[in-house]
C-alpha positions as YAML, in Angstrom:
chain: A
units: angstrom
residues:
- id: 1
  name: GLY
  ca: [-6.57, 28.95, 71.01]
- id: 2
  name: HIS
  ca: [-9.39, 29.64, 68.15]
- id: 3
  name: PRO
  ca: [-11.94, 32.46, 69.52]
- id: 4
  name: ARG
  ca: [-14.54, 30.14, 69.22]
- id: 5
  name: PHE
  ca: [-13.12, 27.41, 70.53]
- id: 6
  name: VAL
  ca: [-11.75, 28.64, 73.78]
- id: 7
  name: LYS
  ca: [-14.77, 30.48, 73.95]
- id: 8
  name: ALA
  ca: [-17.14, 27.76, 74.20]
- id: 9
  name: VAL
  ca: [-14.92, 26.24, 76.81]
- id: 10
  name: ALA
  ca: [-14.62, 28.96, 79.04]
- id: 11
  name: GLU
  ca: [-18.78, 29.47, 78.85]
- id: 12
  name: TYR
  ca: [-19.14, 25.91, 79.60]
- id: 13
  name: PHE
  ca: [-16.40, 25.84, 82.17]
- id: 14
  name: SER
  ca: [-17.25, 28.52, 84.49]
- id: 15
  name: PRO
  ca: [-19.92, 27.41, 86.50]
- id: 16
  name: LEU
  ca: [-17.75, 24.29, 86.94]
- id: 17
  name: TYR
  ca: [-15.48, 26.41, 88.75]
- id: 18
  name: GLY
  ca: [-17.63, 28.52, 90.49]
- id: 19
  name: ARG
  ca: [-15.64, 31.89, 88.49]
- id: 20
  name: GLU
  ca: [-16.17, 33.52, 85.36]
- id: 21
  name: LEU
  ca: [-13.32, 32.46, 83.29]
- id: 22
  name: ASN
  ca: [-11.42, 34.82, 80.76]
- id: 23
  name: PRO
  ca: [-11.20, 32.72, 77.24]
- id: 24
  name: MET
  ca: [-7.93, 34.95, 75.87]
- id: 25
  name: THR
  ca: [-6.18, 34.45, 79.49]
- id: 26
  name: GLU
  ca: [-7.54, 31.60, 81.43]
- id: 27
  name: VAL
  ca: [-8.29, 28.83, 78.44]
- id: 28
  name: TYR
  ca: [-5.35, 27.62, 75.60]
- id: 29
  name: ALA
  ca: [-5.68, 24.54, 73.33]
- id: 30
  name: THR
  ca: [-3.00, 21.87, 72.24]
- id: 31
  name: VAL
  ca: [-2.18, 19.22, 70.66]
- id: 32
  name: GLY
  ca: [-3.84, 16.28, 73.15]
- id: 33
  name: ALA
  ca: [-3.81, 16.41, 76.56]
- id: 34
  name: TYR
  ca: [-0.46, 15.35, 75.80]
- id: 35
  name: GLY
  ca: [-0.23, 18.38, 74.27]
- id: 36
  name: SER
  ca: [-0.86, 20.41, 77.87]
- id: 37
  name: ILE
  ca: [0.82, 18.12, 80.08]
- id: 38
  name: PHE
  ca: [3.90, 18.92, 78.24]
- id: 39
  name: CYS
  ca: [2.88, 22.50, 78.40]
- id: 40
  name: ALA
  ca: [2.52, 22.43, 81.65]
- id: 41
  name: ILE
  ca: [5.73, 20.69, 82.90]
- id: 42
  name: HIS
  ca: [7.82, 22.65, 80.49]
- id: 43
  name: GLY
  ca: [6.63, 25.55, 81.15]
- id: 44
  name: LEU
  ca: [6.86, 25.05, 84.90]
- id: 45
  name: VAL
  ca: [9.26, 23.11, 85.85]
- id: 46
  name: ASN
  ca: [13.38, 23.76, 85.66]
- id: 47
  name: PRO
  ca: [16.32, 21.41, 85.78]
- id: 48
  name: GLY
  ca: [16.45, 20.00, 89.42]
- id: 49
  name: ASP
  ca: [12.66, 20.95, 90.41]
- id: 50
  name: GLU
  ca: [10.93, 17.82, 92.40]
- id: 51
  name: VAL
  ca: [7.98, 16.21, 91.48]
- id: 52
  name: LEU
  ca: [5.46, 15.06, 93.01]
- id: 53
  name: MET
  ca: [4.11, 12.13, 90.73]
- id: 54
  name: TYR
  ca: [2.04, 8.92, 90.82]
- id: 55
  name: LEU
  ca: [4.14, 7.07, 88.57]
- id: 56
  name: TYR
  ca: [8.02, 6.71, 87.71]
- id: 57
  name: PHE
  ca: [11.05, 7.89, 85.57]
- id: 58
  name: HIS
  ca: [14.60, 7.51, 86.39]
- id: 59
  name: CYS
  ca: [16.27, 10.88, 87.70]
- id: 60
  name: PRO
  ca: [19.03, 11.44, 84.93]
- id: 61
  name: PHE
  ca: [20.86, 14.16, 87.58]
- id: 62
  name: SER
  ca: [22.92, 13.47, 90.69]
- id: 63
  name: GLU
  ca: [21.60, 14.62, 94.14]
- id: 64
  name: SER
  ca: [24.48, 16.84, 94.18]
- id: 65
  name: SER
  ca: [22.92, 18.86, 90.56]
- id: 66
  name: CYS
  ca: [19.26, 18.84, 91.84]
- id: 67
  name: THR
  ca: [17.52, 21.10, 94.02]
- id: 68
  name: LEU
  ca: [13.97, 20.90, 93.56]
- id: 69
  name: GLN
  ca: [11.28, 18.24, 92.98]
- id: 70
  name: VAL
  ca: [8.18, 17.01, 91.80]
- id: 71
  name: VAL
  ca: [5.63, 14.36, 93.76]
- id: 72
  name: ILE
  ca: [4.59, 11.44, 91.57]
- id: 73
  name: ILE
  ca: [1.80, 8.95, 92.53]
- id: 74
  name: ASP
  ca: [2.22, 5.45, 91.50]
- id: 75
  name: PRO
  ca: [0.68, 4.41, 89.34]
- id: 76
  name: SER
  ca: [-0.61, 6.72, 86.84]
- id: 77
  name: TYR
  ca: [-0.13, 7.23, 82.75]
- id: 78
  name: ASP
  ca: [3.30, 7.35, 81.79]
- id: 79
  name: SER
  ca: [3.72, 10.18, 79.93]
- id: 80
  name: TYR
  ca: [4.01, 11.98, 82.64]
- id: 81
  name: ARG
  ca: [7.72, 10.44, 83.23]
- id: 82
  name: PRO
  ca: [9.74, 11.18, 79.68]
- id: 83
  name: VAL
  ca: [8.04, 14.98, 79.76]
- id: 84
  name: LEU
  ca: [9.71, 15.50, 83.46]
- id: 85
  name: LYS
  ca: [13.09, 13.75, 82.24]
- id: 86
  name: MET
  ca: [13.27, 16.29, 79.37]
- id: 87
  name: ALA
  ca: [12.73, 18.86, 81.56]
- id: 88
  name: GLY
  ca: [15.40, 18.22, 83.69]
- id: 89
  name: GLY
  ca: [13.05, 17.49, 86.54]
- id: 90
  name: ILE
  ca: [13.58, 14.84, 90.01]
- id: 91
  name: PRO
  ca: [9.94, 12.78, 90.58]
- id: 92
  name: LYS
  ca: [9.13, 11.71, 93.85]
- id: 93
  name: PHE
  ca: [6.82, 8.46, 94.54]
- id: 94
  name: VAL
  ca: [4.69, 8.42, 96.24]
- id: 95
  name: ALA
  ca: [1.93, 4.79, 95.71]
- id: 96
  name: LEU
  ca: [-1.56, 4.21, 95.91]
- id: 97
  name: LYS
  ca: [-2.26, 1.07, 97.79]
- id: 98
  name: PRO
  ca: [-5.03, -1.44, 98.58]
- id: 99
  name: VAL
  ca: [-6.85, -0.70, 102.22]
- id: 100
  name: SER
  ca: [-7.68, -3.96, 102.97]
- id: 101
  name: GLU
  ca: [-7.09, -7.05, 101.39]
- id: 102
  name: GLY
  ca: [-9.43, -8.86, 98.27]
- id: 103
  name: VAL
  ca: [-10.31, -5.27, 97.27]
- id: 104
  name: THR
  ca: [-13.03, -5.28, 94.36]
- id: 105
  name: SER
  ca: [-13.35, -1.02, 93.52]
- id: 106
  name: SER
  ca: [-10.58, 1.48, 92.37]
- id: 107
  name: SER
  ca: [-12.01, 3.01, 95.90]
- id: 108
  name: ASP
  ca: [-10.24, 0.67, 97.55]
- id: 109
  name: PHE
  ca: [-7.08, 2.02, 96.85]
- id: 110
  name: THR
  ca: [-5.76, 5.23, 98.59]
- id: 111
  name: PHE
  ca: [-2.26, 7.05, 99.68]
- id: 112
  name: ASP
  ca: [-0.64, 6.75, 102.83]
- id: 113
  name: ARG
  ca: [-1.44, 10.16, 104.59]
- id: 114
  name: LYS
  ca: [2.20, 10.38, 106.35]
- id: 115
  name: GLU
  ca: [3.96, 9.46, 103.28]
- id: 116
  name: LEU
  ca: [2.35, 11.51, 101.13]
- id: 117
  name: ALA
  ca: [3.82, 14.74, 104.03]
- id: 118
  name: ALA
  ca: [6.76, 13.33, 103.68]
- id: 119
  name: ALA
  ca: [7.37, 13.53, 100.31]
- id: 120
  name: PHE
  ca: [7.00, 17.27, 100.55]
- id: 121
  name: GLY
  ca: [9.33, 19.90, 101.30]
- id: 122
  name: PRO
  ca: [11.40, 23.10, 100.51]
- id: 123
  name: LYS
  ca: [12.58, 21.70, 97.22]
- id: 124
  name: THR
  ca: [9.03, 21.03, 95.81]
- id: 125
  name: LYS
  ca: [8.18, 22.68, 92.96]
- id: 126
  name: ALA
  ca: [4.91, 20.41, 92.05]
- id: 127
  name: ILE
  ca: [2.57, 17.80, 92.40]
- id: 128
  name: ILE
  ca: [0.48, 15.49, 89.37]
- id: 129
  name: ILE
  ca: [-2.21, 14.25, 89.77]
- id: 130
  name: ASN
  ca: [-5.19, 11.89, 87.71]
- id: 131
  name: THR
  ca: [-8.52, 11.32, 88.62]
- id: 132
  name: PRO
  ca: [-10.52, 9.45, 86.83]
- id: 133
  name: ASN
  ca: [-6.57, 7.61, 87.84]
- id: 134
  name: ASN
  ca: [-5.24, 5.76, 84.42]
- id: 135
  name: PRO
  ca: [-4.82, 2.27, 85.03]
- id: 136
  name: LEU
  ca: [-6.88, 2.10, 87.98]
- id: 137
  name: GLY
  ca: [-10.26, 4.21, 87.76]
- id: 138
  name: LYS
  ca: [-10.29, 5.47, 90.56]
- id: 139
  name: ILE
  ca: [-11.66, 8.96, 91.45]
- id: 140
  name: PHE
  ca: [-9.96, 11.44, 94.15]
- id: 141
  name: ASN
  ca: [-12.80, 11.58, 96.69]
- id: 142
  name: ARG
  ca: [-12.85, 15.29, 98.69]
- id: 143
  name: GLU
  ca: [-11.20, 14.24, 101.73]
- id: 144
  name: GLU
  ca: [-8.49, 12.79, 99.57]
- id: 145
  name: LEU
  ca: [-8.23, 16.11, 97.46]
- id: 146
  name: GLU
  ca: [-8.05, 18.30, 100.18]
- id: 147
  name: VAL
  ca: [-5.31, 16.90, 101.91]
- id: 148
  name: ILE
  ca: [-3.52, 16.98, 98.41]
- id: 149
  name: ALA
  ca: [-5.15, 21.06, 98.51]
- id: 150
  name: ASP
  ca: [-3.09, 21.08, 102.16]
- id: 151
  name: LEU
  ca: [-0.07, 20.38, 101.28]
- id: 152
  name: CYS
  ca: [0.50, 22.21, 98.15]
- id: 153
  name: LYS
  ca: [-0.48, 25.61, 100.16]
- id: 154
  name: LYS
  ca: [1.98, 24.62, 102.88]
- id: 155
  name: HIS
  ca: [4.56, 23.78, 100.63]
- id: 156
  name: ASP
  ca: [3.79, 26.45, 97.53]
- id: 157
  name: ALA
  ca: [3.61, 24.22, 95.25]
- id: 158
  name: ILE
  ca: [1.68, 23.97, 92.11]
- id: 159
  name: CYS
  ca: [-1.02, 20.92, 90.82]
- id: 160
  name: ILE
  ca: [-0.64, 19.89, 87.86]
- id: 161
  name: SER
  ca: [-4.50, 17.93, 87.32]
- id: 162
  name: ASP
  ca: [-4.96, 15.13, 84.30]
- id: 163
  name: GLU
  ca: [-8.64, 15.63, 83.97]
- id: 164
  name: VAL
  ca: [-9.11, 13.77, 80.72]
- id: 165
  name: TYR
  ca: [-11.80, 10.92, 81.94]
- id: 166
  name: GLU
  ca: [-13.75, 14.23, 83.50]
- id: 167
  name: TRP
  ca: [-17.07, 12.52, 82.42]
- id: 168
  name: LEU
  ca: [-16.18, 9.02, 82.62]
- id: 169
  name: VAL
  ca: [-17.61, 8.73, 85.88]
- id: 170
  name: TYR
  ca: [-20.15, 6.59, 86.90]
- id: 171
  name: ASP
  ca: [-22.33, 4.75, 89.81]
- id: 172
  name: GLY
  ca: [-23.47, 7.96, 91.24]
- id: 173
  name: ARG
  ca: [-19.92, 8.96, 91.80]
- id: 174
  name: GLU
  ca: [-18.44, 12.51, 91.89]
- id: 175
  name: HIS
  ca: [-15.94, 13.95, 89.96]
- id: 176
  name: ILE
  ca: [-14.69, 17.04, 92.05]
- id: 177
  name: ARG
  ca: [-12.15, 19.50, 90.49]
- id: 178
  name: ILE
  ca: [-9.15, 20.27, 93.06]
- id: 179
  name: ALA
  ca: [-8.85, 24.16, 91.07]
- id: 180
  name: THR
  ca: [-12.56, 24.54, 92.95]
- id: 181
  name: LEU
  ca: [-10.95, 23.88, 96.57]
- id: 182
  name: PRO
  ca: [-9.97, 27.01, 98.45]
- id: 183
  name: GLY
  ca: [-6.99, 28.71, 97.69]
- id: 184
  name: MET
  ca: [-6.66, 26.33, 95.26]
- id: 185
  name: TRP
  ca: [-7.33, 27.69, 91.50]
- id: 186
  name: GLU
  ca: [-4.66, 30.34, 92.03]
- id: 187
  name: ARG
  ca: [-1.57, 27.48, 91.67]
- id: 188
  name: THR
  ca: [-3.42, 24.83, 89.79]
- id: 189
  name: LEU
  ca: [-3.84, 23.66, 85.78]
- id: 190
  name: THR
  ca: [-6.09, 21.67, 85.77]
- id: 191
  name: ILE
  ca: [-6.32, 19.32, 81.90]
- id: 192
  name: SER
  ca: [-8.87, 17.58, 80.14]
- id: 193
  name: SER
  ca: [-9.40, 16.23, 76.24]
- id: 194
  name: ALA
  ca: [-11.08, 16.44, 73.19]
- id: 195
  name: GLY
  ca: [-10.70, 13.17, 72.74]
- id: 196
  name: LYS
  ca: [-11.78, 11.59, 75.77]
- id: 197
  name: SER
  ca: [-15.18, 14.06, 76.44]
- id: 198
  name: PHE
  ca: [-16.59, 13.42, 72.43]
- id: 199
  name: SER
  ca: [-14.87, 10.07, 71.77]
- id: 200
  name: VAL
  ca: [-12.48, 11.56, 69.63]
- id: 201
  name: THR
  ca: [-8.83, 10.07, 70.28]
- id: 202
  name: GLY
  ca: [-7.76, 10.90, 67.13]
- id: 203
  name: TRP
  ca: [-8.46, 14.61, 66.66]
- id: 204
  name: LYS
  ca: [-5.32, 15.73, 69.79]
- id: 205
  name: LEU
  ca: [-6.93, 18.19, 70.51]
- id: 206
  name: GLY
  ca: [-6.85, 18.98, 74.55]
- id: 207
  name: TRP
  ca: [-6.76, 22.01, 76.73]
- id: 208
  name: THR
  ca: [-5.82, 23.44, 79.96]
- id: 209
  name: ILE
  ca: [-7.54, 25.83, 82.71]
- id: 210
  name: GLY
  ca: [-5.63, 27.70, 85.43]
- id: 211
  name: PRO
  ca: [-5.09, 31.36, 86.50]
- id: 212
  name: ALA
  ca: [-3.45, 33.64, 83.87]
- id: 213
  name: ASP
  ca: [0.22, 33.64, 85.17]
- id: 214
  name: LEU
  ca: [0.19, 29.66, 84.68]
- id: 215
  name: ILE
  ca: [-1.13, 29.48, 81.81]
- id: 216
  name: LYS
  ca: [1.29, 32.24, 80.27]
- id: 217
  name: CYS
  ca: [3.94, 30.00, 81.59]
- id: 218
  name: ALA
  ca: [2.79, 26.79, 79.78]
- id: 219
  name: HIS
  ca: [1.41, 29.02, 76.81]
- id: 220
  name: ASP
  ca: [4.74, 30.46, 75.56]
- id: 221
  name: ILE
  ca: [6.16, 26.37, 75.37]
- id: 222
  name: LEU
  ca: [3.31, 25.95, 72.83]
- id: 223
  name: VAL
  ca: [4.33, 28.57, 70.69]
- id: 224
  name: GLN
  ca: [7.77, 27.20, 70.28]
- id: 225
  name: ILE
  ca: [6.71, 24.09, 69.39]
- id: 226
  name: THR
  ca: [3.72, 23.18, 67.61]
- id: 227
  name: TYR
  ca: [2.58, 27.05, 67.80]
- id: 228
  name: THR
  ca: [-0.94, 26.42, 67.09]
- id: 229
  name: CYS
  ca: [-3.81, 23.76, 66.89]
- id: 230
  name: PRO
  ca: [-5.37, 23.37, 63.56]
- id: 231
  name: THR
  ca: [-8.48, 25.67, 63.36]
- id: 232
  name: PRO
  ca: [-10.74, 22.86, 62.00]
- id: 233
  name: LEU
  ca: [-10.64, 20.51, 65.14]
- id: 234
  name: GLN
  ca: [-11.24, 23.26, 67.38]
- id: 235
  name: GLU
  ca: [-14.22, 24.88, 65.29]
- id: 236
  name: ALA
  ca: [-15.86, 21.29, 65.49]
- id: 237
  name: VAL
  ca: [-15.29, 20.85, 68.95]
- id: 238
  name: ALA
  ca: [-16.60, 24.29, 69.55]
- id: 239
  name: VAL
  ca: [-19.94, 23.54, 68.31]
- id: 240
  name: GLY
  ca: [-19.80, 20.31, 70.22]
- id: 241
  name: ILE
  ca: [-18.85, 22.19, 73.46]
- id: 242
  name: GLU
  ca: [-21.71, 24.52, 72.14]
- id: 243
  name: HIS
  ca: [-24.41, 21.58, 72.16]
- id: 244
  name: GLU
  ca: [-23.46, 20.99, 75.51]
- id: 245
  name: LEU
  ca: [-24.47, 24.01, 76.52]
- id: 246
  name: ALA
  ca: [-27.64, 24.05, 75.40]
- id: 247
  name: GLU
  ca: [-28.25, 20.07, 76.39]
- id: 248
  name: ARG
  ca: [-26.32, 21.01, 80.07]
- id: 249
  name: GLY
  ca: [-27.88, 18.44, 82.48]
- id: 250
  name: SER
  ca: [-30.50, 17.08, 80.00]
- id: 251
  name: GLU
  ca: [-30.55, 13.04, 78.71]
- id: 252
  name: LYS
  ca: [-29.81, 15.22, 75.45]
- id: 253
  name: SER
  ca: [-26.27, 15.81, 76.84]
- id: 254
  name: TYR
  ca: [-23.61, 13.81, 75.20]
- id: 255
  name: PHE
  ca: [-21.52, 14.04, 78.66]
- id: 256
  name: LYS
  ca: [-24.36, 12.11, 80.24]
- id: 257
  name: GLN
  ca: [-25.06, 9.54, 77.79]
- id: 258
  name: LEU
  ca: [-21.29, 8.57, 77.86]
- id: 259
  name: PRO
  ca: [-20.80, 7.64, 81.02]
- id: 260
  name: ALA
  ca: [-24.32, 5.75, 80.73]
- id: 261
  name: SER
  ca: [-23.59, 3.78, 77.63]
- id: 262
  name: LEU
  ca: [-20.08, 2.98, 78.78]
- id: 263
  name: VAL
  ca: [-21.18, 1.66, 82.11]
- id: 264
  name: LYS
  ca: [-23.09, -1.05, 80.94]
- id: 265
  name: LYS
  ca: [-19.85, -2.23, 78.45]
- id: 266
  name: ARG
  ca: [-17.63, -1.74, 82.01]
- id: 267
  name: ASP
  ca: [-19.96, -4.31, 83.89]
- id: 268
  name: PHE
  ca: [-20.02, -6.40, 80.18]
- id: 269
  name: LEU
  ca: [-15.85, -7.04, 80.76]
- id: 270
  name: VAL
  ca: [-16.03, -7.05, 84.70]
- id: 271
  name: HIS
  ca: [-18.68, -10.47, 83.87]
- id: 272
  name: LEU
  ca: [-16.31, -11.37, 81.40]
- id: 273
  name: LEU
  ca: [-13.21, -11.07, 83.29]
- id: 274
  name: SER
  ca: [-14.86, -12.98, 86.66]
- id: 275
  name: GLU
  ca: [-16.50, -15.67, 84.69]
- id: 276
  name: LEU
  ca: [-12.85, -16.39, 83.26]
- id: 277
  name: GLY
  ca: [-11.14, -16.65, 86.82]
- id: 278
  name: MET
  ca: [-9.94, -13.00, 87.28]
- id: 279
  name: LYS
  ca: [-10.63, -11.10, 89.95]
- id: 280
  name: PRO
  ca: [-11.35, -7.30, 88.44]
- id: 281
  name: ILE
  ca: [-10.92, -4.29, 90.77]
- id: 282
  name: VAL
  ca: [-14.21, -2.16, 88.65]
- id: 283
  name: PRO
  ca: [-13.01, 1.44, 88.16]
- id: 284
  name: GLU
  ca: [-15.36, 4.15, 89.66]
- id: 285
  name: GLY
  ca: [-14.54, 6.12, 86.31]
- id: 286
  name: GLY
  ca: [-12.10, 6.20, 82.98]
- id: 287
  name: TYR
  ca: [-12.59, 2.79, 80.70]
- id: 288
  name: PHE
  ca: [-10.03, 0.57, 81.66]
- id: 289
  name: VAL
  ca: [-10.62, -2.64, 83.90]
- id: 290
  name: VAL
  ca: [-7.70, -3.76, 85.96]
- id: 291
  name: ALA
  ca: [-7.65, -7.36, 86.78]
- id: 292
  name: ASP
  ca: [-5.58, -10.08, 88.87]
- id: 293
  name: THR
  ca: [-5.01, -12.79, 87.01]
- id: 294
  name: SER
  ca: [-3.64, -14.82, 90.49]
- id: 295
  name: ALA
  ca: [-6.30, -17.28, 90.14]
- id: 296
  name: LEU
  ca: [-5.53, -18.42, 86.71]
- id: 297
  name: ASN
  ca: [-2.09, -19.94, 88.82]
- id: 298
  name: LYS
  ca: [-0.19, -20.37, 85.30]
- id: 299
  name: THR
  ca: [3.21, -20.45, 83.95]
- id: 300
  name: PHE
  ca: [4.80, -19.63, 81.18]
- id: 301
  name: ALA
  ca: [7.16, -21.10, 78.80]
- id: 302
  name: ASP
  ca: [9.15, -17.57, 78.71]
- id: 303
  name: GLU
  ca: [12.65, -17.56, 79.41]
- id: 304
  name: THR
  ca: [12.63, -13.54, 79.05]
- id: 305
  name: ASN
  ca: [13.55, -11.45, 82.60]
- id: 306
  name: ASP
  ca: [10.06, -9.78, 82.02]
- id: 307
  name: SER
  ca: [7.97, -9.46, 84.98]
- id: 308
  name: TYR
  ca: [4.37, -12.01, 84.65]
- id: 309
  name: ASP
  ca: [2.68, -9.49, 83.85]
- id: 310
  name: TYR
  ca: [4.45, -8.48, 80.53]
- id: 311
  name: LYS
  ca: [4.82, -11.94, 79.91]
- id: 312
  name: PHE
  ca: [1.07, -12.74, 80.17]
- id: 313
  name: VAL
  ca: [0.22, -10.02, 77.96]
- id: 314
  name: ARG
  ca: [2.82, -10.92, 75.44]
- id: 315
  name: TRP
  ca: [0.79, -14.35, 75.38]
- id: 316
  name: PHE
  ca: [-2.90, -13.07, 75.50]
- id: 317
  name: ILE
  ca: [-2.06, -10.83, 72.43]
- id: 318
  name: LYS
  ca: [0.06, -13.49, 70.30]
- id: 319
  name: GLU
  ca: [-2.41, -16.61, 71.71]
- id: 320
  name: ARG
  ca: [-5.42, -15.25, 72.34]
- id: 321
  name: GLY
  ca: [-5.33, -12.07, 69.90]
- id: 322
  name: ILE
  ca: [-6.99, -10.17, 72.85]
- id: 323
  name: ALA
  ca: [-4.95, -7.05, 73.85]
- id: 324
  name: CYS
  ca: [-4.08, -5.99, 77.11]
- id: 325
  name: ILE
  ca: [-1.34, -3.94, 79.34]
- id: 326
  name: PRO
  ca: [0.95, -4.99, 81.97]
- id: 327
  name: VAL
  ca: [0.14, -2.94, 84.93]
- id: 328
  name: SER
  ca: [3.65, -3.05, 86.34]
- id: 329
  name: ALA
  ca: [4.39, -0.31, 83.04]
- id: 330
  name: PHE
  ca: [2.35, 2.27, 85.16]
- id: 331
  name: TYR
  ca: [4.75, 1.81, 88.41]
- id: 332
  name: SER
  ca: [8.23, 3.26, 89.02]
- id: 333
  name: ASP
  ca: [10.70, 0.58, 90.10]
- id: 334
  name: GLU
  ca: [10.61, 0.46, 94.19]
- id: 335
  name: ASN
  ca: [6.95, 0.05, 93.61]
- id: 336
  name: LYS
  ca: [6.30, -2.17, 90.86]
- id: 337
  name: HIS
  ca: [6.09, -5.61, 92.93]
- id: 338
  name: LEU
  ca: [2.32, -3.78, 94.29]
- id: 339
  name: ALA
  ca: [1.19, -4.58, 90.09]
- id: 340
  name: GLY
  ca: [1.58, -8.64, 91.08]
- id: 341
  name: LYS
  ca: [-0.02, -9.78, 88.03]
- id: 342
  name: LEU
  ca: [-2.14, -7.44, 87.44]
- id: 343
  name: ILE
  ca: [-3.58, -6.98, 83.72]
- id: 344
  name: ARG
  ca: [-5.28, -3.74, 82.29]
- id: 345
  name: PHE
  ca: [-7.96, -3.90, 79.87]
- id: 346
  name: CYS
  ca: [-10.11, -1.60, 78.17]
- id: 347
  name: PHE
  ca: [-14.09, -1.76, 77.54]
- id: 348
  name: CYS
  ca: [-14.28, 2.09, 75.14]
- id: 349
  name: LYS
  ca: [-15.06, -0.84, 72.46]
- id: 350
  name: GLU
  ca: [-17.66, -1.20, 69.76]
- id: 351
  name: ASP
  ca: [-20.25, -4.21, 71.19]
- id: 352
  name: ALA
  ca: [-19.01, -6.76, 68.25]
- id: 353
  name: THR
  ca: [-15.23, -6.40, 69.38]
- id: 354
  name: LEU
  ca: [-16.25, -6.88, 72.74]
- id: 355
  name: GLN
  ca: [-17.99, -10.06, 71.30]
- id: 356
  name: GLN
  ca: [-15.28, -11.35, 69.66]
- id: 357
  name: ALA
  ca: [-13.67, -10.93, 73.09]
- id: 358
  name: VAL
  ca: [-16.31, -13.50, 74.44]
- id: 359
  name: GLN
  ca: [-15.48, -15.88, 72.30]
- id: 360
  name: ARG
  ca: [-12.12, -15.99, 72.35]
- id: 361
  name: ILE
  ca: [-12.26, -15.87, 76.43]
- id: 362
  name: LYS
  ca: [-14.42, -19.27, 75.40]
- id: 363
  name: GLU
  ca: [-12.01, -21.31, 73.98]
- id: 364
  name: TRP
  ca: [-9.45, -20.14, 75.99]
- id: 365
  name: LYS
  ca: [-11.82, -21.41, 79.18]
- id: 366
  name: ALA
  ca: [-12.01, -24.91, 76.98]
- id: 367
  name: LEU
  ca: [-8.24, -24.52, 77.85]
- id: 368
  name: LEU
  ca: [-7.90, -23.99, 81.04]
- id: 369
  name: SER
  ca: [-8.79, -27.13, 82.69]
- id: 370
  name: GLU
  ca: [-5.75, -28.75, 80.89]
- id: 371
  name: ASP
  ca: [-2.84, -28.27, 83.99]
- id: 372
  name: VAL
  ca: [0.13, -27.30, 81.27]
- id: 373
  name: THR
  ca: [2.26, -24.62, 80.78]
- id: 374
  name: LEU
  ca: [1.41, -21.63, 78.23]
- id: 375
  name: GLU
  ca: [3.38, -21.66, 75.33]
...
């Protein structure tokens, strides 16, 4: 990476990791966090490796030809699956599930401890975690991370921790970096994003922090694909991080201002969806709200075999002009049923855009009293 950039990253994050980071060997820049994910997986996962993940893709190899695996936890960011498939890794799936009926918060979801432990074995190469989680907005608490860490140490597995929403944390929740837990620094690659941290997603600049030996494996992939990242973008983000260094913890810190601004938009969208008759799951972090549309009790004149959430999204975009995402897209085949009628909405929008959504939803509410099939 550009020296000024990696030095700024190392200087800012060193206190957060409780160690002095070497900017030249323990930090590297990528084209977006997606680039970090790609390089980490391809640098560390060999054909047949098992990887535990929080989502899904179809393994192209037969059991007879696969030897090692990667753990995945449903639901999670959908780029992991094709990247892991390209590397020849084998996914093992563990689902986040609600702890009880009538969930209202992303904190109401967790993984089954015994199920996760059973997913690890002698063939397990790595686990990929995403906290705060996309799409739920769940933040893994210390006890959950300790369970994951203990399994990684027990089975000598690597942890790829996608923490791009690390600053988007609400309601006094704590974002804990799994690399800071005992025995985890030497086996963890942590991924961050300038796009998410500074609200410049189009810039496509990410970075990875970790021990020099793991960083080298990932970096060796980077030099064979994009080779480097645009220097002007790295220079600009370095300036932003240096500003955060000077304002760490103060009211002028953008990392502090951003969640304060977004939590208002989150609450606005949660209220709006509730007024519409949906049941939103309030996220602890990130900038998405997942909502249950079951109470709307509507059917669609859609002859496809797609799941309800896909039909709903298609109709909502076409007829109401409001974009959303079907949550089943984030689940493996065996766990898609858990998505039910859940839809993901995004609230990192201009206030004017959110107001347009209000108007369109009000117009729709006027139609909901009519018990008709939605065309």
